[in-house]
Amino acid sequence: MRASVFGKVLALTAALGATVPAAPTVLADDHDGGWHHCRDLHGRDRWRCEEARRDRWRERQEKQDKKDMKAGLAAGAIGLALGAIIIGAAQEAERKREAEAYRRNDRDARCLARYRSYDPRSGTFIGRDGRRYECR
């Protein structure tokens, strides 16, 4: 009984081993940029390999720097647009306040000239009947 279970496990292991492909060695060596490969070389070949590795690293770094620069420019453009919108809205509100103050001052001058009982704080005057009326 024991030998048959061992035989079945061995057969199953052999079957699975035959169907599952082995990982390529290129992937195992490539995760570090081929550094182990360079270490196995000597002289000028090693120097060239290490130089190529540094060049690849430099290219990746420059590519990342360009991405970072583009992201920074995009963020700056968005910030500039939002700032312009906020400032424009604030200026529009200020213009409206100034126009209202100008109209109010104009109204105050007109109402003061027309009614002696005009009160600029409330914008009203006292009529002949003793009641307060808004000056328009």
Phi, psi and omega in degrees: 000315183294322180292327181288323177293316178298320179294321179293317179296318179296319179294319179296317179297318179294321180292315179293322179296328180283333184268334182272119180288148178284149179291135180295146182289339180297319179295321181293321181278339189276346185294337179255017179077017178082019183297319179297325178297317181295326182294334180280347182269169181224154173064223184298324180297319178294317180300314179298318180297314180294322178296317178297321178296316178297321178297317178298318179297316180299318179296318178297319180295317178296321178297317179293321178298320178295319178298317180297320180295317179296320178295320178295319178295319179296317179296320178296319179295318179295318178297320178296316180296315179296320178298319179296320179296315181295315180295319178299319179294320179294320179293323179296318178296320179295319178298319179295318178297317179296319179295319178295318178296320178297314179296321180294316179297320177296317179295319179299315180297317181294316182289325177296322179289329185272321184236127179287335182267015183292133178250108183296331180294319181262344181074025182236164173227163179262123181281181181295335181273359177090359179266156179273139178230147178280133178273129182249000000 
